[in-house]
Amino acid sequence: MCGLSVFESFFFTRLISGESFSKEDEDVDVARERARIHKGGSEKDLLRICDLSKVYSGKKIPAVDRVCVGVPAAECFGLLGINGAGKTTTFKMLTGDISISGGEAFLNGYSIRTEMRDVHQNMGYCPQFDALNDLLTGREHLEFYARLRGVPEKEVPMVAEWGIQKLGLVKYSNKSAGTYSGGNKRKLSTAMALIGCPPVVFLDEPTTGMDPKARRFLWDCILSVIKEGRSVILTSHSMEECEALCTRMAIMVNGQFKCLGSIQHLKSRFGEGYTVIVRVGGSPPALGPVEEFVHESFPGSILKEKHHNTLQYQLPHSEGALASIFSHFTTHQQRLGVEDYSVSQTTLDQVTRLNPSFNCCAG
């Protein structure tokens, strides 16, 4: 249960009345998760957030508006949203950087209101901006954090070496952090968050400034941490990153969750079905018969692009299962002179672009 007092609940409701969400407008999946939290269904989750809220002094609109979610072990939960959506503010409340205005959260059973010392011992945190000392080497950073974690002194070098190897910093471990590239600074910050194997790890835009190769490397590292049974909560601007890492995710707008669920669930619920790209052979290519075939076989199809020998269609879910689409094209491929074709589901990036309500942000 949340543990909100009647007085606090009444006071906080008055504080932000008229500007926060109404339950009637709340997304069904977000409401279902809220009900699960309120009814005690998340007691075993490593992270439980119940009506967590933040109203900054002098502001009428809350920066974070009664967020509810539970994150179990071995899950990566993503917070996706543009700048100002409330992602970093949520992290700062959970890590004790700023006070909370209302609600409660428990990390591995410890309250962020009354047991922050225990909370800190059970969490790792990679902040949005690197908190590094330019004069210390990467190895010295990790040894320092290992000692703060309570690692026995004789094991400190071994634990620091683990972080160096884990994040691919072997070549740079004995160089001062001030000489690191932006990508290597993010790697070091992530390694510091993982030192001591905390059960819950917060990563605030961990791949900012990284090239594609380094980003993929860090993704593999994060996935290995999840497989170890730890909970990872990350914020990101990147739909691709959330697709690669997250078991579940929420899109945050103006301090509220606008949707919540697995990547596949969000694609199925908010996407526009399938994208079909057909490449036709011949010189010149006979596109007419292919267009006629698609129109007759899939009446709800929409021709999105047409150039030279390529046609791109959008097929809604109502046009049938994926297997049926493949079956139709395979059966008639040779007759129509189709060289090749592809069928793909709507991407997460397309989902956010197709739903304007996912992209607004408070000023």
Tab-separated table of C-alpha atoms in Angstrom:
chain	number	residue	atom	x	y	z
A	1	MET	CA	0.000	0.000	0.000
A	2	CYS	CA	1.057	3.604	-0.520
A	3	GLY	CA	1.241	4.783	3.062
A	4	LEU	CA	-0.107	8.291	2.283
A	5	SER	CA	-1.759	9.972	5.241
A	6	VAL	CA	-5.299	11.319	4.824
A	7	PHE	CA	-4.076	14.826	5.610
A	8	GLU	CA	-1.219	14.654	3.093
A	9	SER	CA	-3.498	13.279	0.398
A	10	PHE	CA	-6.036	16.078	0.978
A	11	PHE	CA	-3.358	18.773	1.142
A	12	PHE	CA	-1.580	17.617	-1.990
A	13	THR	CA	-4.809	17.307	-3.970
A	14	ARG	CA	-5.662	20.915	-3.053
A	15	LEU	CA	-2.140	21.996	-3.960
A	16	ILE	CA	-2.381	20.891	-7.563
A	17	SER	CA	-6.142	20.901	-8.083
A	18	GLY	CA	-7.336	21.950	-11.487
A	19	GLU	CA	-4.062	21.294	-13.282
A	20	SER	CA	-3.329	17.579	-12.814
A	21	PHE	CA	-4.890	14.616	-14.538
A	22	SER	CA	-8.389	13.318	-13.939
A	23	LYS	CA	-8.842	9.588	-13.612
A	24	GLU	CA	-11.361	9.660	-16.458
A	25	ASP	CA	-8.618	10.846	-18.836
A	26	GLU	CA	-5.985	8.386	-17.655
A	27	ASP	CA	-4.829	5.709	-20.071
A	28	VAL	CA	-6.269	2.273	-19.299
A	29	ASP	CA	-2.853	0.602	-18.896
A	30	VAL	CA	-1.591	3.394	-16.639
A	31	ALA	CA	-4.780	3.132	-14.554
A	32	ARG	CA	-4.374	-0.647	-14.309
A	33	GLU	CA	-0.820	-0.268	-12.990
A	34	ARG	CA	-2.001	2.372	-10.501
A	35	ALA	CA	-4.681	-0.026	-9.231
A	36	ARG	CA	-2.098	-2.811	-8.909
A	37	ILE	CA	0.131	-0.583	-6.778
A	38	HIS	CA	-2.741	0.682	-4.595
A	39	LYS	CA	-4.034	-2.838	-3.952
A	40	GLY	CA	-0.629	-4.119	-2.842
A	41	GLY	CA	0.057	-6.202	-5.941
A	42	SER	CA	3.623	-4.896	-6.223
A	43	GLU	CA	4.853	-5.880	-2.747
A	44	LYS	CA	7.573	-8.148	-4.199
A	45	ASP	CA	8.824	-5.599	-6.749
A	46	LEU	CA	12.311	-4.217	-6.127
A	47	LEU	CA	11.040	-0.710	-6.863
A	48	ARG	CA	7.522	0.429	-5.925
A	49	ILE	CA	6.398	3.954	-6.745
A	50	CYS	CA	3.028	5.127	-5.451
A	51	ASP	CA	1.579	8.527	-6.426
A	52	LEU	CA	5.040	10.099	-6.505
A	53	SER	CA	4.711	13.836	-7.129
A	54	LYS	CA	6.778	16.989	-7.288
A	55	VAL	CA	5.590	20.598	-7.347
A	56	TYR	CA	8.397	23.145	-7.410
A	57	SER	CA	8.076	26.277	-5.318
A	58	GLY	CA	6.178	29.002	-7.146
A	59	LYS	CA	4.859	26.596	-9.770
A	60	LYS	CA	1.207	25.638	-10.124
A	61	ILE	CA	1.624	22.697	-12.499
A	62	PRO	CA	3.393	19.630	-11.020
A	63	ALA	CA	6.671	18.551	-12.609
A	64	VAL	CA	5.782	14.957	-11.692
A	65	ASP	CA	2.104	14.151	-11.226
A	66	ARG	CA	1.214	11.121	-9.068
A	67	VAL	CA	3.282	8.524	-10.911
A	68	CYS	CA	2.629	4.864	-10.044
A	69	VAL	CA	4.683	1.881	-11.200
A	70	GLY	CA	6.300	-1.271	-9.850
A	71	VAL	CA	9.513	-2.742	-11.256
A	72	PRO	CA	10.332	-6.384	-10.415
A	73	ALA	CA	13.746	-8.047	-10.423
A	74	ALA	CA	15.370	-8.747	-13.804
A	75	GLU	CA	13.369	-6.036	-15.578
A	76	CYS	CA	14.503	-2.969	-17.468
A	77	PHE	CA	11.891	-0.233	-17.212
A	78	GLY	CA	12.258	2.726	-19.553
A	79	LEU	CA	11.062	6.300	-19.140
A	80	LEU	CA	10.779	7.870	-22.568
A	81	GLY	CA	10.050	11.536	-23.123
A	82	ILE	CA	11.384	14.847	-24.363
A	83	ASN	CA	13.202	17.381	-22.172
A	84	GLY	CA	10.931	18.731	-19.457
A	85	ALA	CA	8.688	15.673	-19.368
A	86	GLY	CA	9.616	14.877	-15.750
A	87	LYS	CA	12.033	11.966	-16.221
A	88	THR	CA	15.059	13.430	-14.458
A	89	THR	CA	12.909	14.971	-11.706
A	90	THR	CA	11.508	11.497	-11.013
A	91	PHE	CA	15.043	10.105	-10.759
A	92	LYS	CA	16.152	12.925	-8.468
A	93	MET	CA	13.312	12.182	-6.042
A	94	LEU	CA	14.022	8.447	-6.049
A	95	THR	CA	17.733	8.989	-5.412
A	96	GLY	CA	17.262	11.638	-2.724
A	97	ASP	CA	18.696	14.554	-4.712
A	98	ILE	CA	15.489	16.557	-4.206
A	99	SER	CA	12.590	16.324	-1.772
A	100	ILE	CA	9.247	14.851	-2.795
A	101	SER	CA	5.982	16.798	-2.635
A	102	GLY	CA	3.697	13.811	-2.279
A	103	GLY	CA	3.431	10.070	-2.577
A	104	GLU	CA	5.890	7.371	-1.593
A	105	ALA	CA	8.374	4.935	-3.088
A	106	PHE	CA	10.118	1.840	-1.777
A	107	LEU	CA	13.421	0.501	-3.067
A	108	ASN	CA	14.122	-3.088	-2.038
A	109	GLY	CA	11.618	-2.522	0.780
A	110	TYR	CA	13.127	0.746	2.060
A	111	SER	CA	11.172	4.013	2.041
A	112	ILE	CA	12.638	7.009	0.206
A	113	ARG	CA	10.950	9.191	2.834
A	114	THR	CA	12.356	7.693	6.011
A	115	GLU	CA	15.123	5.229	5.082
A	116	MET	CA	17.202	7.007	2.457
A	117	ARG	CA	20.465	5.723	3.946
A	118	ASP	CA	19.324	2.153	3.289
A	119	VAL	CA	17.971	3.169	-0.124
A	120	HIS	CA	21.409	4.469	-1.127
A	121	GLN	CA	23.024	1.183	-0.099
A	122	ASN	CA	20.701	-0.701	-2.447
A	123	MET	CA	20.924	1.470	-5.553
A	124	GLY	CA	23.342	2.576	-8.223
A	125	TYR	CA	22.904	5.867	-10.082
A	126	CYS	CA	24.325	7.200	-13.329
A	127	PRO	CA	23.171	10.849	-13.447
A	128	GLN	CA	22.357	12.762	-16.609
A	129	PHE	CA	25.542	14.805	-16.267
A	130	ASP	CA	28.757	13.010	-15.340
A	131	ALA	CA	29.796	13.519	-11.702
A	132	LEU	CA	33.503	12.901	-12.231
A	133	ASN	CA	36.712	14.387	-10.847
A	134	ASP	CA	38.894	15.373	-13.790
A	135	LEU	CA	42.090	14.700	-11.814
A	136	LEU	CA	41.263	11.121	-10.787
A	137	THR	CA	41.843	8.187	-13.106
A	138	GLY	CA	39.045	5.844	-14.058
A	139	ARG	CA	40.507	3.184	-11.786
A	140	GLU	CA	40.694	5.614	-8.854
A	141	HIS	CA	37.041	6.546	-9.343
A	142	LEU	CA	35.977	2.910	-9.204
A	143	GLU	CA	38.178	2.112	-6.198
A	144	PHE	CA	36.760	5.128	-4.369
A	145	TYR	CA	33.176	4.045	-5.073
A	146	ALA	CA	33.953	0.469	-4.081
A	147	ARG	CA	35.107	1.718	-0.672
A	148	LEU	CA	31.973	3.849	-0.325
A	149	ARG	CA	29.960	0.710	-1.056
A	150	GLY	CA	31.633	-1.053	1.847
A	151	VAL	CA	33.686	-3.455	-0.249
A	152	PRO	CA	36.448	-4.999	1.938
A	153	GLU	CA	39.763	-3.236	1.286
A	154	LYS	CA	41.521	-6.353	-0.002
A	155	GLU	CA	38.787	-6.804	-2.617
A	156	VAL	CA	38.694	-3.177	-3.804
A	157	PRO	CA	41.265	-3.598	-6.639
A	158	MET	CA	39.446	-6.678	-7.923
A	159	VAL	CA	36.051	-4.937	-7.883
A	160	ALA	CA	37.484	-1.876	-9.669
A	161	GLU	CA	39.048	-4.136	-12.300
A	162	TRP	CA	35.659	-5.795	-12.791
A	163	GLY	CA	34.138	-2.392	-13.611
A	164	ILE	CA	36.980	-1.557	-15.985
A	165	GLN	CA	36.597	-4.846	-17.853
A	166	LYS	CA	32.785	-4.721	-17.811
A	167	LEU	CA	32.618	-1.305	-19.482
A	168	GLY	CA	35.577	-1.727	-21.836
A	169	LEU	CA	37.799	0.898	-20.194
A	170	VAL	CA	41.033	-1.121	-20.065
A	171	LYS	CA	42.957	1.271	-22.367
A	172	TYR	CA	41.901	4.320	-20.365
A	173	SER	CA	41.743	3.040	-16.790
A	174	ASN	CA	44.972	4.742	-15.663
A	175	LYS	CA	44.317	8.042	-17.431
A	176	SER	CA	42.680	11.002	-15.707
A	177	ALA	CA	38.942	11.285	-16.334
A	178	GLY	CA	39.415	14.832	-17.623
A	179	THR	CA	41.044	13.397	-20.764
A	180	TYR	CA	38.139	11.034	-21.518
A	181	SER	CA	35.820	11.461	-24.475
A	182	GLY	CA	32.137	12.069	-23.757
A	183	GLY	CA	31.372	8.426	-24.496
A	184	ASN	CA	34.054	7.106	-22.149
A	185	LYS	CA	32.850	9.435	-19.401
A	186	ARG	CA	29.375	7.885	-19.753
A	187	LYS	CA	30.935	4.417	-19.572
A	188	LEU	CA	32.803	5.342	-16.392
A	189	SER	CA	29.664	6.844	-14.843
A	190	THR	CA	27.778	3.636	-15.646
A	191	ALA	CA	30.572	1.502	-14.175
A	192	MET	CA	30.374	3.555	-10.971
A	193	ALA	CA	26.622	2.901	-10.818
A	194	LEU	CA	27.208	-0.854	-11.132
A	195	ILE	CA	29.994	-1.129	-8.552
A	196	GLY	CA	28.991	-3.313	-5.614
A	197	CYS	CA	26.202	-5.026	-7.587
A	198	PRO	CA	23.261	-2.951	-6.232
A	199	PRO	CA	19.861	-4.605	-6.824
A	200	VAL	CA	18.403	-1.450	-8.450
A	201	VAL	CA	20.270	0.691	-10.993
A	202	PHE	CA	19.116	4.106	-12.269
A	203	LEU	CA	20.585	5.202	-15.608
A	204	ASP	CA	19.682	8.723	-16.737
A	205	GLU	CA	20.320	8.881	-20.499
A	206	PRO	CA	23.381	6.599	-20.217
A	207	THR	CA	24.370	6.628	-23.911
A	208	THR	CA	24.326	10.391	-24.493
A	209	GLY	CA	27.323	11.405	-26.607
A	210	MET	CA	28.261	7.862	-27.598
A	211	ASP	CA	29.004	6.707	-31.126
A	212	PRO	CA	26.920	3.764	-32.439
A	213	LYS	CA	29.587	1.146	-31.636
A	214	ALA	CA	30.037	2.348	-28.049
A	215	ARG	CA	26.263	2.580	-27.638
A	216	ARG	CA	25.802	-1.044	-28.692
A	217	PHE	CA	28.570	-2.110	-26.313
A	218	LEU	CA	26.874	-0.366	-23.393
A	219	TRP	CA	23.517	-1.891	-24.350
A	220	ASP	CA	25.080	-5.366	-24.147
A	221	CYS	CA	26.493	-4.482	-20.731
A	222	ILE	CA	23.092	-3.311	-19.464
A	223	LEU	CA	21.406	-6.462	-20.799
A	224	SER	CA	23.924	-8.619	-18.922
A	225	VAL	CA	23.109	-6.740	-15.702
A	226	ILE	CA	19.397	-7.436	-16.207
A	227	LYS	CA	20.130	-11.139	-16.751
A	228	GLU	CA	21.872	-11.155	-13.359
A	229	GLY	CA	18.487	-10.392	-11.768
A	230	ARG	CA	18.915	-6.699	-11.088
A	231	SER	CA	16.326	-4.033	-11.904
A	232	VAL	CA	17.366	-1.276	-14.285
A	233	ILE	CA	15.387	1.931	-14.680
A	234	LEU	CA	16.582	4.164	-17.489
A	235	THR	CA	15.536	7.394	-19.140
A	236	SER	CA	16.089	8.001	-22.821
A	237	HIS	CA	15.175	10.140	-25.807
A	238	SER	CA	15.862	7.170	-28.075
A	239	MET	CA	13.062	4.856	-29.162
A	240	GLU	CA	15.692	2.493	-30.577
A	241	GLU	CA	17.368	2.286	-27.175
A	242	CYS	CA	14.110	1.471	-25.406
A	243	GLU	CA	13.308	-1.203	-27.992
A	244	ALA	CA	16.741	-2.777	-27.484
A	245	LEU	CA	16.735	-2.773	-23.678
A	246	CYS	CA	13.347	-2.361	-22.054
A	247	THR	CA	11.020	-5.092	-20.838
A	248	ARG	CA	8.404	-2.390	-20.236
A	249	MET	CA	8.361	1.335	-20.715
A	250	ALA	CA	6.251	4.420	-20.175
A	251	ILE	CA	6.020	7.554	-22.274
A	252	MET	CA	6.051	10.554	-19.956
A	253	VAL	CA	4.448	13.880	-20.883
A	254	ASN	CA	4.034	16.858	-18.535
A	255	GLY	CA	4.864	14.739	-15.492
A	256	GLN	CA	2.336	11.997	-16.269
A	257	PHE	CA	2.474	8.564	-17.857
A	258	LYS	CA	0.563	8.688	-21.151
A	259	CYS	CA	1.004	4.977	-21.843
A	260	LEU	CA	2.676	2.001	-20.187
A	261	GLY	CA	3.433	-1.552	-21.218
A	262	SER	CA	5.792	-3.838	-23.106
A	263	ILE	CA	7.238	-2.654	-26.399
A	264	GLN	CA	5.101	-5.161	-28.291
A	265	HIS	CA	1.965	-4.095	-26.430
A	266	LEU	CA	2.517	-0.423	-27.268
A	267	LYS	CA	3.199	-1.219	-30.919
A	268	SER	CA	0.066	-3.356	-31.174
A	269	ARG	CA	-2.134	-0.858	-29.367
A	270	PHE	CA	-0.965	2.432	-30.844
A	271	GLY	CA	0.709	1.390	-34.100
A	272	GLU	CA	-0.781	1.367	-37.573
A	273	GLY	CA	-0.197	-2.292	-38.390
A	274	TYR	CA	2.457	-3.297	-40.914
A	275	THR	CA	4.718	-1.614	-43.436
A	276	VAL	CA	5.092	-3.559	-46.698
A	277	ILE	CA	7.820	-2.638	-49.200
A	278	VAL	CA	7.646	-4.291	-52.629
A	279	ARG	CA	10.414	-4.151	-55.249
A	280	VAL	CA	9.312	-5.015	-58.795
A	281	GLY	CA	11.628	-6.357	-61.525
A	282	GLY	CA	11.661	-5.574	-65.220
A	283	SER	CA	12.657	-2.579	-67.309
A	284	PRO	CA	10.497	-0.680	-67.036
A	285	PRO	CA	8.947	-2.322	-63.952
A	286	ALA	CA	5.254	-3.176	-64.255
A	287	LEU	CA	3.884	-1.559	-61.107
A	288	GLY	CA	0.235	-1.515	-62.209
A	289	PRO	CA	-0.529	-5.237	-61.678
A	290	VAL	CA	1.122	-5.120	-58.241
A	291	GLU	CA	-0.918	-2.089	-57.203
A	292	GLU	CA	-4.099	-3.799	-58.383
A	293	PHE	CA	-3.190	-6.996	-56.506
A	294	VAL	CA	-2.526	-5.159	-53.235
A	295	HIS	CA	-5.729	-3.113	-53.563
A	296	GLU	CA	-7.846	-6.246	-54.132
A	297	SER	CA	-6.091	-8.446	-51.541
A	298	PHE	CA	-5.856	-5.780	-48.826
A	299	PRO	CA	-8.697	-3.235	-49.267
A	300	GLY	CA	-7.558	-1.204	-46.261
A	301	SER	CA	-4.015	-0.738	-47.575
A	302	ILE	CA	-2.597	2.757	-48.082
A	303	LEU	CA	0.078	3.504	-50.689
A	304	LYS	CA	2.637	5.647	-48.831
A	305	GLU	CA	5.432	5.884	-51.397
A	306	LYS	CA	5.943	5.058	-55.073
A	307	HIS	CA	9.170	5.583	-56.992
A	308	HIS	CA	10.852	3.757	-59.892
A	309	ASN	CA	10.468	0.044	-59.028
A	310	THR	CA	9.463	0.319	-55.356
A	311	LEU	CA	6.065	0.541	-53.650
A	312	GLN	CA	5.571	1.114	-49.921
A	313	TYR	CA	2.226	0.327	-48.278
A	314	GLN	CA	0.748	0.686	-44.823
A	315	LEU	CA	-1.489	-2.265	-43.897
A	316	PRO	CA	-3.734	-1.955	-40.810
A	317	HIS	CA	-4.014	-4.839	-38.334
A	318	SER	CA	-7.513	-5.515	-39.651
A	319	GLU	CA	-6.026	-6.829	-42.901
A	320	GLY	CA	-5.068	-10.074	-41.181
A	321	ALA	CA	-2.220	-11.835	-39.456
A	322	LEU	CA	1.405	-11.540	-40.518
A	323	ALA	CA	1.361	-15.107	-41.867
A	324	SER	CA	-1.569	-14.252	-44.144
A	325	ILE	CA	0.253	-11.252	-45.620
A	326	PHE	CA	3.345	-13.346	-46.366
A	327	SER	CA	1.192	-16.111	-47.844
A	328	HIS	CA	-0.531	-13.732	-50.287
A	329	PHE	CA	2.717	-12.224	-51.545
A	330	THR	CA	4.588	-15.536	-51.773
A	331	THR	CA	1.787	-17.141	-53.788
A	332	HIS	CA	1.684	-14.341	-56.379
A	333	GLN	CA	5.311	-13.160	-56.265
A	334	GLN	CA	6.454	-14.809	-59.506
A	335	ARG	CA	3.316	-13.907	-61.481
A	336	LEU	CA	3.632	-10.251	-60.542
A	337	GLY	CA	7.365	-10.055	-61.210
A	338	VAL	CA	8.150	-9.118	-57.614
A	339	GLU	CA	11.908	-9.339	-57.026
A	340	ASP	CA	11.597	-9.105	-53.257
A	341	TYR	CA	9.360	-7.720	-50.540
A	342	SER	CA	9.521	-7.041	-46.818
A	343	VAL	CA	6.916	-6.844	-44.085
A	344	SER	CA	7.705	-5.052	-40.833
A	345	GLN	CA	5.740	-3.938	-37.821
A	346	THR	CA	5.318	-0.276	-36.940
A	347	THR	CA	8.409	0.880	-35.041
A	348	LEU	CA	8.278	2.543	-31.640
A	349	ASP	CA	9.507	5.740	-33.281
A	350	GLN	CA	6.532	5.651	-35.663
A	351	VAL	CA	4.170	5.005	-32.740
A	352	THR	CA	5.273	8.209	-30.999
A	353	ARG	CA	5.044	10.238	-34.201
A	354	LEU	CA	1.576	8.878	-34.970
A	355	ASN	CA	0.285	9.929	-31.533
A	356	PRO	CA	0.687	13.702	-30.993
A	357	SER	CA	-0.316	13.403	-27.318
A	358	PHE	CA	2.977	11.547	-26.673
A	359	ASN	CA	5.075	14.515	-27.768
A	360	CYS	CA	3.728	17.548	-25.928
A	361	CYS	CA	5.586	19.107	-23.045
A	362	ALA	CA	4.959	21.740	-20.431
A	363	GLY	CA	6.769	25.004	-20.861
